[in-house]
Amino acid sequence: MEVILAEHMGFCFGAQKAVDTVYEQIENEENVGRPIYTFGPIVHNEEVVNDLQRKGVRVLSDLAEAEKLPDGERGTVIIRAHGVARAVRERLEKQGYTLVDATCPFVKRIYNIVEKESEAGKSIVIVGNAGHPEVEGIRGWSNTKTYIIGSLEEAEKFTPEEGEELCIVSQTTFNYKKFQDVVEIFGEKGYNGSVVNTVCNATEVRQAEARELAARVDVMIVIGGNHSSNTRKLYEICRQECEMTYYIQTLDDLHLNLPKSVRLVGITAGASTPNNIIEEVQNYVRINF
Ligand code: SF4
């Protein structure tokens, strides 16, 4: 049996940078005796979060939790790659926390677009999943009305107000093809405004490669955290091409009972999956099958 790895997989540039930032802060002398937090898990991967926890880094789930901590426990807060709304940053600073910003530059680019376009009076349409922290963050940089469109049906139903100008952007991890379809629906409605494709290149490349790989293998393994939206999308894409697609978090979840006819196994991984987990899985599959 042959194992084929996707060329691009695992930690993307933004996730790597965010995780590196946390390790740098652990080493930073200025943090000696001061607690370090990440605002939400730094990446959607339990292994990474647990390792950081062992090194003393705690996760702040929200502003309310930050508010409850006594003054002496208000240390450094690292903003993860997804970023946060402007109001959240301001609030944390007001509460006395020192912010270290690990927002991915590609996400920051969206903040800049949203800020500028909303200041120019346009309403913002974010093509993405409502409730996802990145989408909530992007929404929080708009000064005007913001709509979130997560599906083609929602795009079909959407009617702008009379004379309303729109700026359409997307969540970085949104499926590129679906984003194009949503934009096409808006186009058919004759909307007024601009479109900026803000799907991250890392996501596009991973999705295209995963689709191509899944179409030529017998079994496909997708590795990533349960809450990782980009891993879930990779899984959906692979499942469309390859019926025997497995979604696992770590090697422990892999219980393969493969038919003898299986010749090719493909492996890909979400953007928040560390290399050591990918290595473990591929070694296991190579040795055991
Ligand atoms: Fe940045 Fe892209 Fe990674 Fe998101 S997927 S963190 S935008 S590099």
PDB file of N, CA, C and O and ligand atoms in Angstrom, residues 12-15 81-82 104-107 134 172-173 200-203 230 271, ligand 1:
ATOM      1  N   CYS A  12      -0.607  26.393   9.103  1.00  0.00           N
ATOM      2  CA  CYS A  12      -0.438  27.420   8.085  1.00  0.00           C
ATOM      3  C   CYS A  12       0.475  28.495   8.686  1.00  0.00           C
ATOM      4  O   CYS A  12       0.792  28.467   9.875  1.00  0.00           O
ATOM      5  N   PHE A  13       0.812  29.465   7.865  1.00  0.00           N
ATOM      6  CA  PHE A  13       1.690  30.547   8.291  1.00  0.00           C
ATOM      7  C   PHE A  13       1.166  31.239   9.553  1.00  0.00           C
ATOM      8  O   PHE A  13       1.908  31.471  10.517  1.00  0.00           O
ATOM      9  N   GLY A  14      -0.144  31.544   9.557  1.00  0.00           N
ATOM     10  CA  GLY A  14      -0.727  32.294  10.676  1.00  0.00           C
ATOM     11  C   GLY A  14      -0.739  31.493  11.970  1.00  0.00           C
ATOM     12  O   GLY A  14      -0.447  32.027  13.050  1.00  0.00           O
ATOM     13  N   ALA A  15      -1.090  30.203  11.870  1.00  0.00           N
ATOM     14  CA  ALA A  15      -1.153  29.354  13.071  1.00  0.00           C
ATOM     15  C   ALA A  15       0.259  29.176  13.637  1.00  0.00           C
ATOM     16  O   ALA A  15       0.465  29.260  14.856  1.00  0.00           O
ATOM     17  N   ALA A  81      -4.519  33.975  16.056  1.00  0.00           N
ATOM     18  CA  ALA A  81      -4.500  34.283  14.614  1.00  0.00           C
ATOM     19  C   ALA A  81      -5.849  34.759  14.072  1.00  0.00           C
ATOM     20  O   ALA A  81      -5.911  35.612  13.192  1.00  0.00           O
ATOM     21  N   HIS A  82      -6.953  34.240  14.627  1.00  0.00           N
ATOM     22  CA  HIS A  82      -8.305  34.651  14.210  1.00  0.00           C
ATOM     23  C   HIS A  82      -8.583  36.119  14.467  1.00  0.00           C
ATOM     24  O   HIS A  82      -9.494  36.687  13.904  1.00  0.00           O
ATOM     25  N   CYS A 104      -3.313  36.986  12.484  1.00  0.00           N
ATOM     26  CA  CYS A 104      -2.672  36.707  11.196  1.00  0.00           C
ATOM     27  C   CYS A 104      -2.755  37.954  10.295  1.00  0.00           C
ATOM     28  O   CYS A 104      -3.817  38.588  10.219  1.00  0.00           O
ATOM     29  N   PRO A 105      -1.680  38.297   9.607  1.00  0.00           N
ATOM     30  CA  PRO A 105      -1.711  39.485   8.732  1.00  0.00           C
ATOM     31  C   PRO A 105      -2.824  39.417   7.674  1.00  0.00           C
ATOM     32  O   PRO A 105      -3.346  40.457   7.276  1.00  0.00           O
ATOM     33  N   PHE A 106      -3.193  38.208   7.267  1.00  0.00           N
ATOM     34  CA  PHE A 106      -4.269  38.101   6.261  1.00  0.00           C
ATOM     35  C   PHE A 106      -5.624  38.469   6.863  1.00  0.00           C
ATOM     36  O   PHE A 106      -6.511  38.944   6.176  1.00  0.00           O
ATOM     37  N   VAL A 107      -5.776  38.199   8.160  1.00  0.00           N
ATOM     38  CA  VAL A 107      -7.020  38.581   8.846  1.00  0.00           C
ATOM     39  C   VAL A 107      -7.018  40.096   9.082  1.00  0.00           C
ATOM     40  O   VAL A 107      -8.034  40.768   8.889  1.00  0.00           O
ATOM     41  N   GLU A 134     -13.509  34.255  14.030  1.00  0.00           N
ATOM     42  CA  GLU A 134     -12.912  35.171  13.028  1.00  0.00           C
ATOM     43  C   GLU A 134     -13.977  36.095  12.453  1.00  0.00           C
ATOM     44  O   GLU A 134     -13.749  37.299  12.291  1.00  0.00           O
ATOM     45  N   THR A 172     -11.554  33.913   6.080  1.00  0.00           N
ATOM     46  CA  THR A 172     -10.364  33.412   5.359  1.00  0.00           C
ATOM     47  C   THR A 172     -10.469  31.924   5.041  1.00  0.00           C
ATOM     48  O   THR A 172      -9.924  31.474   4.040  1.00  0.00           O
ATOM     49  N   THR A 173     -11.151  31.174   5.899  1.00  0.00           N
ATOM     50  CA  THR A 173     -11.188  29.725   5.694  1.00  0.00           C
ATOM     51  C   THR A 173     -12.444  29.262   4.953  1.00  0.00           C
ATOM     52  O   THR A 173     -12.732  28.071   4.908  1.00  0.00           O
ATOM     53  N   CYS A 200      -8.141  32.902   2.280  1.00  0.00           N
ATOM     54  CA  CYS A 200      -6.689  32.816   2.406  1.00  0.00           C
ATOM     55  C   CYS A 200      -6.134  31.815   1.407  1.00  0.00           C
ATOM     56  O   CYS A 200      -6.707  30.746   1.214  1.00  0.00           O
ATOM     57  N   ASN A 201      -5.000  32.182   0.812  1.00  0.00           N
ATOM     58  CA  ASN A 201      -4.369  31.324  -0.177  1.00  0.00           C
ATOM     59  C   ASN A 201      -4.031  29.946   0.409  1.00  0.00           C
ATOM     60  O   ASN A 201      -4.173  28.931  -0.258  1.00  0.00           O
ATOM     61  N   ALA A 202      -3.633  29.917   1.680  1.00  0.00           N
ATOM     62  CA  ALA A 202      -3.282  28.647   2.327  1.00  0.00           C
ATOM     63  C   ALA A 202      -4.486  27.712   2.270  1.00  0.00           C
ATOM     64  O   ALA A 202      -4.360  26.517   2.035  1.00  0.00           O
ATOM     65  N   THR A 203      -5.659  28.288   2.473  1.00  0.00           N
ATOM     66  CA  THR A 203      -6.881  27.485   2.473  1.00  0.00           C
ATOM     67  C   THR A 203      -7.183  26.989   1.065  1.00  0.00           C
ATOM     68  O   THR A 203      -7.478  25.814   0.870  1.00  0.00           O
ATOM     69  N   ASN A 230     -11.569  24.848   9.286  1.00  0.00           N
ATOM     70  CA  ASN A 230     -10.919  24.539   8.000  1.00  0.00           C
ATOM     71  C   ASN A 230     -10.698  23.042   7.844  1.00  0.00           C
ATOM     72  O   ASN A 230     -10.746  22.522   6.735  1.00  0.00           O
ATOM     73  N   ALA A 271      -5.204  23.408   9.117  1.00  0.00           N
ATOM     74  CA  ALA A 271      -4.172  24.431   9.322  1.00  0.00           C
ATOM     75  C   ALA A 271      -3.715  24.557  10.774  1.00  0.00           C
ATOM     76  O   ALA A 271      -2.757  25.267  11.068  1.00  0.00           O
TER      77      ALA A 271
HETATM   78 FE1  SF4 B   1      -3.724  33.199   8.350  1.00  0.00          FE
HETATM   79 FE2  SF4 B   1      -4.602  31.811   6.307  1.00  0.00          FE
HETATM   80 FE3  SF4 B   1      -3.718  30.563   8.406  1.00  0.00          FE
HETATM   81 FE4  SF4 B   1      -6.016  31.873   8.559  1.00  0.00          FE
HETATM   82  S1  SF4 B   1      -5.581  30.068   7.295  1.00  0.00           S
HETATM   83  S2  SF4 B   1      -4.376  31.928  10.047  1.00  0.00           S
HETATM   84  S3  SF4 B   1      -5.594  33.583   7.234  1.00  0.00           S
HETATM   85  S4  SF4 B   1      -2.494  31.862   7.033  1.00  0.00           S
END
